[in-house]
XYZ file of C-alpha atoms in Angstrom:
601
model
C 15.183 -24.180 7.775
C 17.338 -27.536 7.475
C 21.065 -27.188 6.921
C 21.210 -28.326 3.736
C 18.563 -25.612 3.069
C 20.945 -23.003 5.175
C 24.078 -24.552 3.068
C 22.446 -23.956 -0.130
C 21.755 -20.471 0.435
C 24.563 -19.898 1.788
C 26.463 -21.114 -1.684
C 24.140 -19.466 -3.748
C 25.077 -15.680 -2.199
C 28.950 -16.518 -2.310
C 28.132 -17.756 -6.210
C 25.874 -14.521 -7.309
C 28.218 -12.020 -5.261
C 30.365 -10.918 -8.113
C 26.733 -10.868 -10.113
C 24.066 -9.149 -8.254
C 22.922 -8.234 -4.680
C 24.659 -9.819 -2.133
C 22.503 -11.141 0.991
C 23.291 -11.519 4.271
C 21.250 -13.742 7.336
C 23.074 -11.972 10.473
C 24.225 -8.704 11.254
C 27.502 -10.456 12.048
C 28.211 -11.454 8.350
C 28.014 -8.157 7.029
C 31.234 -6.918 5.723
C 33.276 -4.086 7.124
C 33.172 -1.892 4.369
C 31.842 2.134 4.453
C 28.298 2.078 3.323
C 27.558 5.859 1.821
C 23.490 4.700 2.181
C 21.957 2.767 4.412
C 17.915 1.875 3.684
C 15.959 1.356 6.496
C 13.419 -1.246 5.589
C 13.367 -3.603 2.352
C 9.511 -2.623 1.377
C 8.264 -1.049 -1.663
C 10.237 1.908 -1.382
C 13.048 0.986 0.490
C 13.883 -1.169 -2.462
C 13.647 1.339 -5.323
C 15.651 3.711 -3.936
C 18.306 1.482 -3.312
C 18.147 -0.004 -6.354
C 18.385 3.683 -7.726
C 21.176 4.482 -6.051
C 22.876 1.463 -6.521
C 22.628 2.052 -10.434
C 25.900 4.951 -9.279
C 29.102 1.992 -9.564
C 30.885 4.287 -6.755
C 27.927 4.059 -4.082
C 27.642 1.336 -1.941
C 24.356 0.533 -0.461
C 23.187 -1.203 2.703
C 19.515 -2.440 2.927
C 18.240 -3.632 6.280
C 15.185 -5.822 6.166
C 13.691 -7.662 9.648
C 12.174 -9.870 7.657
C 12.788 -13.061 5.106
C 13.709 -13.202 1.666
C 10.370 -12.783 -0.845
C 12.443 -15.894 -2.499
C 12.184 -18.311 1.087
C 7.843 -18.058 0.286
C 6.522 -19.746 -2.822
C 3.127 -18.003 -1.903
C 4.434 -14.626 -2.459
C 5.014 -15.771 -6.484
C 1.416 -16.777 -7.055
C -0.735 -14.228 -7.502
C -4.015 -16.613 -6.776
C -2.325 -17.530 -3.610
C -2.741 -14.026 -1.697
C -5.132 -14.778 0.499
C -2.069 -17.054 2.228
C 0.243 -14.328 2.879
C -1.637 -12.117 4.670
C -2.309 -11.282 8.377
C -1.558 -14.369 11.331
C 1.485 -15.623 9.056
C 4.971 -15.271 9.287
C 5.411 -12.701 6.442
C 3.205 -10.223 8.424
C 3.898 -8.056 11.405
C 0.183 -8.962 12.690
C -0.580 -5.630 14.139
C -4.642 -5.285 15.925
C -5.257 -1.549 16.036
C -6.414 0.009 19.697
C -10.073 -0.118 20.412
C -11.918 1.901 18.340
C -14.673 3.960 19.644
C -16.698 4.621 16.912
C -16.847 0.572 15.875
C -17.497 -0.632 19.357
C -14.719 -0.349 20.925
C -13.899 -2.976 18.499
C -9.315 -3.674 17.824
C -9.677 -4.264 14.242
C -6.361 -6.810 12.915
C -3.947 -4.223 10.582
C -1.867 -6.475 8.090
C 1.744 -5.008 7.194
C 4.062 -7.011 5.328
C 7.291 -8.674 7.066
C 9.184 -9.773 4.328
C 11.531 -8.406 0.913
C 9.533 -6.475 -0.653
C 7.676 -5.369 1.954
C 3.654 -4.667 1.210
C 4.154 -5.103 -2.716
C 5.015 -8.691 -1.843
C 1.825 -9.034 0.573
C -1.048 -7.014 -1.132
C -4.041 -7.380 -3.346
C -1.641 -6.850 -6.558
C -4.403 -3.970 -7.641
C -2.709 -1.027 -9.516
C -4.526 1.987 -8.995
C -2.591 5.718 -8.908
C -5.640 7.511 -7.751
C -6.999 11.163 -9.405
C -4.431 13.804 -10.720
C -6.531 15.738 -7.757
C -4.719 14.135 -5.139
C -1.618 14.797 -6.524
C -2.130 18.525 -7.404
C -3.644 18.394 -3.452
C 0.251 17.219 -2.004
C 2.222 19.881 -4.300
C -0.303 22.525 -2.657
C -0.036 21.863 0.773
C 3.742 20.790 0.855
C 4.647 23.777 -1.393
C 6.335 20.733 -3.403
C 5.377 21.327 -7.317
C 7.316 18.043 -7.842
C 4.131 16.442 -6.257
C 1.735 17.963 -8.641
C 0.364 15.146 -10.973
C 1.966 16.685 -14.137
C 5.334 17.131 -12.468
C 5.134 13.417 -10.506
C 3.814 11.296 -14.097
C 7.160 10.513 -15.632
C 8.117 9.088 -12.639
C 4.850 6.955 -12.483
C 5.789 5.908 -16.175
C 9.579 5.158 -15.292
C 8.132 2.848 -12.754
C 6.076 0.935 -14.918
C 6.844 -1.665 -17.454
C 3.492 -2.407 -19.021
C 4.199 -6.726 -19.713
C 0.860 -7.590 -21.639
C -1.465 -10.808 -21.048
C 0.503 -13.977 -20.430
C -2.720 -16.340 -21.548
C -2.896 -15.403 -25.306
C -6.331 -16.693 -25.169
C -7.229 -13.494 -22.729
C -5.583 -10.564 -25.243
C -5.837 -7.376 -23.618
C -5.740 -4.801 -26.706
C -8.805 -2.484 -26.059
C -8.731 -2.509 -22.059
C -6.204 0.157 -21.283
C -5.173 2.746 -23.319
C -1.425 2.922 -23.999
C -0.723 6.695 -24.637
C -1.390 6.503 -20.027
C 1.404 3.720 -19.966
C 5.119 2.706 -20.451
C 6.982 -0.027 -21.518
C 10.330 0.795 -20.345
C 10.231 0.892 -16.968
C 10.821 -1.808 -13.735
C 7.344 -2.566 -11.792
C 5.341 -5.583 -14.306
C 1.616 -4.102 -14.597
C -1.286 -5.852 -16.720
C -4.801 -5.562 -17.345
C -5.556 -9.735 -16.112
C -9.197 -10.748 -16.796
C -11.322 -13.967 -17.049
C -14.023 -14.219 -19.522
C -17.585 -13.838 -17.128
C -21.270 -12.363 -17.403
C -20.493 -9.997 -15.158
C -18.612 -8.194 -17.377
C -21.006 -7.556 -19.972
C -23.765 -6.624 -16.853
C -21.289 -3.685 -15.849
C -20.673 -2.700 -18.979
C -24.307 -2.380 -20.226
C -25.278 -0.590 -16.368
C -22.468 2.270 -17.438
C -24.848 2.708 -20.707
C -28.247 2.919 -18.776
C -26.648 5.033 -15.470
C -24.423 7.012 -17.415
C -24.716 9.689 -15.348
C -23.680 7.936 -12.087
C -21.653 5.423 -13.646
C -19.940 6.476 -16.528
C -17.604 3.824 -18.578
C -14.063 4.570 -17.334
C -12.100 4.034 -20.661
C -8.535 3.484 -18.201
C -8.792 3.887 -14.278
C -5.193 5.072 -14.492
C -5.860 8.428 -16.835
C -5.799 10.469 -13.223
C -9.321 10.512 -13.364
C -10.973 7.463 -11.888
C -14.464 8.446 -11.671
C -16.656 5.620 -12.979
C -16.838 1.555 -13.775
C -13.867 -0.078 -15.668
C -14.716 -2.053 -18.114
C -13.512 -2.698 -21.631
C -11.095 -0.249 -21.867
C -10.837 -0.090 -18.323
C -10.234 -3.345 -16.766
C -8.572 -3.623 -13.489
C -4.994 -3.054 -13.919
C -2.542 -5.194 -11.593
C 1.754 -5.874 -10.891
C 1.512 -8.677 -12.382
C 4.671 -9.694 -14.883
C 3.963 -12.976 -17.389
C 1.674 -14.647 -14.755
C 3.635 -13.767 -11.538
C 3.912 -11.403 -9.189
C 5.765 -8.352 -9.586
C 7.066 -6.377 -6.500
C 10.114 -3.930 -5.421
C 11.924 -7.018 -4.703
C 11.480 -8.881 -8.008
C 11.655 -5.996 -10.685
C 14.022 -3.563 -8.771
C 16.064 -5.265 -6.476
C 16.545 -8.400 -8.545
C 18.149 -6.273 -11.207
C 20.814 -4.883 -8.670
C 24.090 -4.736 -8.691
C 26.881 -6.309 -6.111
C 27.180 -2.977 -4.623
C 23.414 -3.057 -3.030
C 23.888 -5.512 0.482
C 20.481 -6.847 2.207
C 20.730 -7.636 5.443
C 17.718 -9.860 6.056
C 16.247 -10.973 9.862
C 17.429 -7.413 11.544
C 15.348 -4.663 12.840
C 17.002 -1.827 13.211
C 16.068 -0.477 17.101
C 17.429 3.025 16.876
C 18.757 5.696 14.051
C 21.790 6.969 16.268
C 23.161 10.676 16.038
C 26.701 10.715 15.691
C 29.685 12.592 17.919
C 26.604 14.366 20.538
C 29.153 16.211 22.312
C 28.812 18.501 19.319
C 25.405 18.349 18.434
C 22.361 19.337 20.244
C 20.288 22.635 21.590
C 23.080 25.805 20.798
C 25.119 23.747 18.465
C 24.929 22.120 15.277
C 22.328 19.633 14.942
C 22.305 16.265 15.316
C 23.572 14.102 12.910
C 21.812 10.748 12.374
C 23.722 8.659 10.059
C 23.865 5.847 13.000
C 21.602 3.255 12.935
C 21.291 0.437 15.811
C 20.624 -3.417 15.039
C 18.960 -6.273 16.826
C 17.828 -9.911 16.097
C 15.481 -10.818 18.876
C 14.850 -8.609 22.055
C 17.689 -10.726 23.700
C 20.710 -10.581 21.115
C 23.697 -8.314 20.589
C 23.192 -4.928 19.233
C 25.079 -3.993 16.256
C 26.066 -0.497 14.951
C 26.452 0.669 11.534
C 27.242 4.502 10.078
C 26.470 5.817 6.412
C 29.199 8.013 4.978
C 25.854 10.229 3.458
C 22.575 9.200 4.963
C 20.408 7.143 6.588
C 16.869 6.971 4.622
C 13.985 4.974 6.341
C 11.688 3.436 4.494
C 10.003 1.261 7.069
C 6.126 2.318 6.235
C 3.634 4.574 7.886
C 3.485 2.415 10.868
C 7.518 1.568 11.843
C 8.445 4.903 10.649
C 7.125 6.726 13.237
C 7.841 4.403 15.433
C 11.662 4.434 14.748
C 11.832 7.909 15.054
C 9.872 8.111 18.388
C 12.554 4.777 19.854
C 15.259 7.611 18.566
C 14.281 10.643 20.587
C 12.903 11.969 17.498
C 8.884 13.533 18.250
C 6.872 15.041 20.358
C 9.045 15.955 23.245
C 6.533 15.083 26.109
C 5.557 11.593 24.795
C 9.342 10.912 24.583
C 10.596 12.238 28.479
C 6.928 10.673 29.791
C 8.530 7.098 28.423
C 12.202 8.050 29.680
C 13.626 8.224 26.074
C 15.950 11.074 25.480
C 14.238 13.425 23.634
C 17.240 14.895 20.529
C 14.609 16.387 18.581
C 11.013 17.899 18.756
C 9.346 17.482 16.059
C 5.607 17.690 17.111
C 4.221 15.853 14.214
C 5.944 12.206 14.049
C 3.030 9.699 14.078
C 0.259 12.201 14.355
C -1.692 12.480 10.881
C -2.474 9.187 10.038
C -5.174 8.249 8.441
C -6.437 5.432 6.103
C -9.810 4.782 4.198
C -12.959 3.534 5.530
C -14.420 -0.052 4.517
C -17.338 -1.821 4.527
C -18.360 -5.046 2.552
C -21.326 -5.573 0.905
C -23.038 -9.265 -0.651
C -25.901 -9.592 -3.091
C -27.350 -12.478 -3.508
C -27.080 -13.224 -7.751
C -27.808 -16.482 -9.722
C -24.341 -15.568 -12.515
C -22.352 -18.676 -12.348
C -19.587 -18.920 -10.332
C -16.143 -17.395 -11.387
C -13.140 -19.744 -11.395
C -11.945 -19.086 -8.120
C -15.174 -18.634 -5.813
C -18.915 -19.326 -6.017
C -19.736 -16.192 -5.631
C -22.849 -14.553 -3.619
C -21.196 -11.349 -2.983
C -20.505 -8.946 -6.075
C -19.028 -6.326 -4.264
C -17.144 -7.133 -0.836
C -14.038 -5.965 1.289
C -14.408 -8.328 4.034
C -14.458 -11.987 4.750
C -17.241 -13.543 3.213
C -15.806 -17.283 3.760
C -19.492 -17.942 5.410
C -21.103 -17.571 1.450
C -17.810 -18.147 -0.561
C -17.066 -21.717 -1.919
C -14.246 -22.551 -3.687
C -15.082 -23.985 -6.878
C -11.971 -25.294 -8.577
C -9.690 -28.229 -8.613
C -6.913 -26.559 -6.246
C -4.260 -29.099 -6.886
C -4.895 -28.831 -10.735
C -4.514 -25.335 -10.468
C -1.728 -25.378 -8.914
C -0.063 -27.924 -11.526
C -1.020 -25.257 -14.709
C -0.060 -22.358 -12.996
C 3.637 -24.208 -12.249
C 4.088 -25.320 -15.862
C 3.198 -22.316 -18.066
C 1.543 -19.554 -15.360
C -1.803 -19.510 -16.461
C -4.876 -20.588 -15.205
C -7.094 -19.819 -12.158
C -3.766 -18.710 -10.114
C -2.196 -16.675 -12.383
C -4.105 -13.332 -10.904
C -5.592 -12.798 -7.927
C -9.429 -11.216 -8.553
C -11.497 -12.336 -11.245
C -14.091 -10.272 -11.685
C -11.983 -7.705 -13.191
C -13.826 -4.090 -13.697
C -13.439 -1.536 -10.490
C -15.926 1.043 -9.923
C -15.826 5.005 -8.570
C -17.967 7.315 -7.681
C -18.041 10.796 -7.598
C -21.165 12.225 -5.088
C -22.702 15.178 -6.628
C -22.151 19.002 -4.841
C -26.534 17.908 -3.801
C -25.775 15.255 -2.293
C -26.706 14.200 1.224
C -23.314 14.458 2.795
C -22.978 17.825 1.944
C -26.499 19.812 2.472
C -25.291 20.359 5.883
C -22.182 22.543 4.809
C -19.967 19.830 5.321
C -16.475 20.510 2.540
C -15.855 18.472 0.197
C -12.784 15.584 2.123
C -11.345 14.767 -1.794
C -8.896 16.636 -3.925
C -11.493 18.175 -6.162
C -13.434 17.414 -9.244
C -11.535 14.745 -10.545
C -11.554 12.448 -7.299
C -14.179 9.831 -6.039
C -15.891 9.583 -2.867
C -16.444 5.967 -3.327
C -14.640 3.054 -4.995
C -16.468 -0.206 -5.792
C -14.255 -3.299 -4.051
C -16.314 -1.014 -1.522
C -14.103 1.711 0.357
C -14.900 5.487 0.941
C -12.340 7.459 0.021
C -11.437 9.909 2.871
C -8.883 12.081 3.694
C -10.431 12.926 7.126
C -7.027 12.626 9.357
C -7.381 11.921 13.058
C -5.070 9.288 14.040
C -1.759 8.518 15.072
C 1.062 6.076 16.048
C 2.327 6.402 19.043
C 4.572 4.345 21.544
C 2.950 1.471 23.729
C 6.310 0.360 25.086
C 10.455 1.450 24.766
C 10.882 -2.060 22.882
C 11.160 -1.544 19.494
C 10.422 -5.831 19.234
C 6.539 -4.564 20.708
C 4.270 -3.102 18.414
C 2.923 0.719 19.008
C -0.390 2.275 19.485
C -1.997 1.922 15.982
C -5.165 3.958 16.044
C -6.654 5.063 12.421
C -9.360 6.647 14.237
C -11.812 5.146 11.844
C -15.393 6.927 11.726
C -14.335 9.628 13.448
C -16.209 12.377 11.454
C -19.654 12.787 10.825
C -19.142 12.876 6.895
C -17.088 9.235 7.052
C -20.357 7.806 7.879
C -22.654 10.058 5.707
C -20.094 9.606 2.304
C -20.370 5.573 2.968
C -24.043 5.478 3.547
C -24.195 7.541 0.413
C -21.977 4.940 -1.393
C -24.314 1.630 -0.119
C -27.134 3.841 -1.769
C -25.663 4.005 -4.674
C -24.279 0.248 -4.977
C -28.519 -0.505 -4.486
C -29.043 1.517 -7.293
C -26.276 -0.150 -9.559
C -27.639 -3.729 -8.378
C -31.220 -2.686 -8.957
C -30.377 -1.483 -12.826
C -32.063 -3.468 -15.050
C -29.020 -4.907 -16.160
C -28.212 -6.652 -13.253
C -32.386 -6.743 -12.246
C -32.621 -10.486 -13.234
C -29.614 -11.859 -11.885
C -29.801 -10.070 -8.371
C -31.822 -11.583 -5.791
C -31.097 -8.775 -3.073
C -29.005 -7.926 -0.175
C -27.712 -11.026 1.845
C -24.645 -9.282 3.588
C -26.052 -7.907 5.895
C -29.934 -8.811 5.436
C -32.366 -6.369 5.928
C -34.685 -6.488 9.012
C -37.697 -6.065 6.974
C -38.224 -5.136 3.200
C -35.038 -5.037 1.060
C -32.919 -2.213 1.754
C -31.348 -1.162 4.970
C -32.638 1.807 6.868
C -30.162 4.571 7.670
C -30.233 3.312 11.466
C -29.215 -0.705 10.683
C -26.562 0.447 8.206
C -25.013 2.674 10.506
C -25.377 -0.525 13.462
C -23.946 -2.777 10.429
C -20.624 0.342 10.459
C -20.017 -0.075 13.869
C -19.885 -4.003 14.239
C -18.354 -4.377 10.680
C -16.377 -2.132 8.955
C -12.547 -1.588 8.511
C -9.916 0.176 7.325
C -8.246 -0.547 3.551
C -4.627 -1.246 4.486
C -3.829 2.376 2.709
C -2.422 4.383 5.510
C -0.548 7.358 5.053
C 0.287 10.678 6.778
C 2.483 9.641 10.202
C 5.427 11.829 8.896
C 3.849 14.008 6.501
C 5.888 16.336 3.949
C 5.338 19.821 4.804
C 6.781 23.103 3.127
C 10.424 24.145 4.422
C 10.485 25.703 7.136
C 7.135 24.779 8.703
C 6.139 24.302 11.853
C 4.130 21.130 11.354
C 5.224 17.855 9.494
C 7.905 15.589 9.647
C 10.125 15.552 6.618
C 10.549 18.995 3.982
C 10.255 18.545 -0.209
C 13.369 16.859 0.074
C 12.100 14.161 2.655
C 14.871 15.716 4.596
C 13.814 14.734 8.110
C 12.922 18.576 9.703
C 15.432 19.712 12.304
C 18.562 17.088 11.791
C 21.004 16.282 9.305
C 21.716 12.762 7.549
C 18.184 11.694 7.822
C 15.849 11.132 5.371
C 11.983 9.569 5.118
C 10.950 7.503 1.301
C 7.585 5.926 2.078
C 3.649 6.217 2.316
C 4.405 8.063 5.479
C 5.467 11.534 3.924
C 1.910 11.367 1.955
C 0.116 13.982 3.625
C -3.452 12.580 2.289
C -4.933 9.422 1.613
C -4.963 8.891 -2.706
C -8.269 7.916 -4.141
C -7.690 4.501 -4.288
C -4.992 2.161 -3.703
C -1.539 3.741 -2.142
C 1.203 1.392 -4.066
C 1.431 3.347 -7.109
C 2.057 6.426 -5.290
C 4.820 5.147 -3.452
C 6.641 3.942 -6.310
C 6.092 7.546 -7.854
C 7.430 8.872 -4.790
C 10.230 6.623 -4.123
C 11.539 6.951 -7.351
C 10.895 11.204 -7.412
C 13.192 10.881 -4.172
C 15.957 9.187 -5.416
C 16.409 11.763 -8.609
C 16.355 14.128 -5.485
C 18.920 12.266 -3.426
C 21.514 11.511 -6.276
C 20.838 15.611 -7.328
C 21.967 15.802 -4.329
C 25.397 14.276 -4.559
């Protein structure tokens, strides 16, 4: 950044300090003031619960973010410019995964956001809450009713601040259904579409395979079983043609007593006064927190008057904790870290969802943004994808009014889910059902299984908190991963093969068949291991547990087990994967946790 650039920022936070947030670059320009919070991580959650909080005039909140402002990237704004902002830039943490042994050994690259915002300023922009199954599924197992999907939807609503099509050309009356969303609340979400063939293909396959693909009248009812189309379009943050994140629609509406530090990692949480804390005394007390720049700078300390409440995401979480002495008590003493706490569970239980793309050759005519071969993909199809608009122009309308081919990131809008019936392959071998129940898919069409089997975990590679950890989803590491997927590619054959999509289709061109037109079991299975992914959705590497248990991280308080001071707000308390996208959730559960943190003031 130039100095004029630094000098300009620099006037602009003096200017707004009396007005909103106040933003710091260096650990050293924070003032010395007592900070009764202090956020771990500027992400999606991070940043509605200090936003919460902040809304108390008498609480002073410190955010601490390691990476930029969402405000320093122009890319972040655009919606159509996603594909920029994702893993190899500077607003990523560019994690690879370890080998994994069911996909050849292969170390598959694991975006996570580095930046204000965190993730809602990186992702896809898809708004999906998953079924009320999942939900009901977290209350159960945590003992947490507060969880349950009738308890948790007021606090989807508050989130949500429904903003309506910003192209009046593209009205959106008819593809959602209200009485499922609010207008009141923070987080911009619209139904974006472009006019295309496809649509009306999807809609009239939902009226000849009713049975396995019944018209989904809004994906975000809590039961997302079928294709979205007319009054289920794909639903997205998007607010009057840009972006909407934790760092636009919470944080920017601050006060000046919510601080961001930006470019600081926090190394360490830190219990305070040890000598009377530990085994046979009161436990520890970790409303310390330890700051670094670079691997090489000063280390800076700062204490909350009430808590410390981490929010870095299912992957730095953990990680955090186990830098602390806070985990499984071998792991730590193997690495020479002094173990304050066992807690068994911190980074075990992760898990994300299984992907696999899929292209069809077709002879529709290209949408706006790509030529498109491939009708229903996850992966990079840049081999078959051709851009097929004037970038520059786009650019141009999307600065002067926020329309055009920029102002939304997909656009082929409807998303598809499938429910396997009880019959169904997977399952004649006795193998349980891995959803919430009735009302969850096994498969959603952008092409992902849905699967809560959890085998994986975060642990430690190094002591450095500046090196990234073991990452290892364990993808395909159950029999029924494999069998619910190859179940799903069945069933995208038969949607392809309807007769409503019988004359544009051509066939399967990612991956082509061997022989014939259809892959056997053996060459899709062969196409798993050299291909497929995870979704980005990981949860689970401090899961919520009932009090008192002897597994899990955090209790129904996100009260980290076995300390005081110390709490947990992301997609790492989320003891199961939801069926479908995780962002939702999190801003259901980040704003359910800071009703229970100011309850408990």
């Amino acid at each position: 950044m130039s100095s004029l650039n630094r000098h300009i920022l620099l006037l602009l936070a003096v200017a707004t300090s009396g007005l909103g947030v106040q933003f710091f670059q260096q650990p050293s320009e924070v003032p010395t003031i007592d900070y009764d919070f202090i956020v771990v991580g500027g992400g999606t959650a991070g940043l509605v619960v200090a936003t919460r909080l902040g809304e108390e005039p008498d609480l002073n909140v410190l955010v601490i973010e390691a990476g930029l402002s969402n405000e320093d990237v122009f890319d972040v704004q655009v919606p159509g410019l996603v594909e920029n902002i994702g893993w190899g830039t500077i607003v990523d943490w560019n994690y690879t995964t370890t080998p994994q042994s069911n996909l050849n050994d292969r170390e598959v690259v694991y975006p996570r956001a580095k930046i204000l915002g965190g993730c809602s300023s990186h992702n896809g922009l898809v708004y999906t809450r998953g079924s009320r199954d999942d939900y009901n599924r977290w209350a159960a197992i945590t003992r947490n009713d507060s969880l349950s999907w009738g308890e948790i939807f007021p606090y989807i609503l508050k989130a949500e601040k429904w903003s309506g099509p910003n192209d009046p050309s593209l009205p959106e009356k008819g593809h959602y259904d209200p009485s499922f969303h609010n207008v009141g609340g923070k987080l911009g979400v619209t139904a974006p579409y472009y006019e295309h063939p496809f649509n009306d293909l999807i809609f009239e396959a939902t009226q000849e395979l009713s049975s396995e693909f019944p018209l989904l009248h809004d994906l975000n009812s809590g039961r997302p079983i079928g294709l979205g189309l007319l009054a289920g379009w794909s639903q997205s943050t998007l607010a009057h043609g840009l972006r909407s994140s934790s760092a636009t629609s919470y944080l920017a509406t601050a006060s000046d007593n919510v601080h961001v530090l930006l470019h600081s990692l926090v190394t360490r949480v830190l219990p305070i006064d040890t000598s009377e804390q530990g085994p046979g005394k009161s436990a520890y007390d970790f409303r310390g927190v330890e700051v670094a720049t670079s691997p090489d700078s000063p280390k800076w300390n700062f204490t909350a008057k009430k808590e410390v409440i981490v929010s870095a995401g299912m992957i730095n979480t953990p990680q955090l904790l186990l830098l602390s002495g806070i985990g499984p008590q071998d792991e730590l003493k193997s690495l020479g870290i002094t173990a304050y706490v066992d807690i068994p569970s911190v980074g075990k239980n992760f898990s994300d969802q299984l992907s696999i793309g899929l292209g069809f050759g077709t002879d529709l005519p290209n949408t706006e943004r790509y030529k498109c071969l491939s009708l229903l993909h996850l992966t990079d199809t840049k081999k078959i994808v051709l851009s097929s608009f004037d970038p520059v122009a786009a650019l141009n309308q999307w600065k002067a009014n926020h329309t055009g081919p920029l102002a939304l990131a997909r656009h082929l809008p409807p998303l598809g889910w499938v429910r396997l019936s009880e019959d169904s392959k997977p399952f004649r071998n006795g193998s349980p059902d891995p959803t919430g129940g009735p009302s969850s898919p096994h498969i959603e069409y952008y092409f992902v299984q849905i699967s809560p089997v959890n085998g994986g975990s975060i642990t430690l590679a190094t002591t450095s908190p500046f090196d990234q950890p073991n990452i290892d989803p364990a993808l395909r590491s159950s029999e029924i991963d494999t069998a619910i997927i190859l179940e799903g590619y069945r069933s995208a054959e038969r949607l392809m093969g309807s007769h409503a999509f019988s004359d544009h289709i051509t066939g399967l061109v990612v991956p082509l068949p061997l022989s014939g037109t259809s892959l056997t079991d053996q060459e899709f299975v062969q196409y798993l291991r050299t291909n497929a992914t995870h979704f980005g959705h990981g949860v689970g590497s401090c899961s919520m547990a009932p009090r008192g248990a002897s597994w899990g991280v955090v209790d129904p308080s996100f009260r980290v087990q076995k300390v005081t001071g110390l709490r947990i707000v992301d997609a790492s308390v989320l003891p199961f994967v939801p069926s479908g996208h995780t962002q939702a959730a999190v801003y259901a559960i980040a704003e359910l946790a800071s009703e229970v943190i100011k309850r408990s003031y």
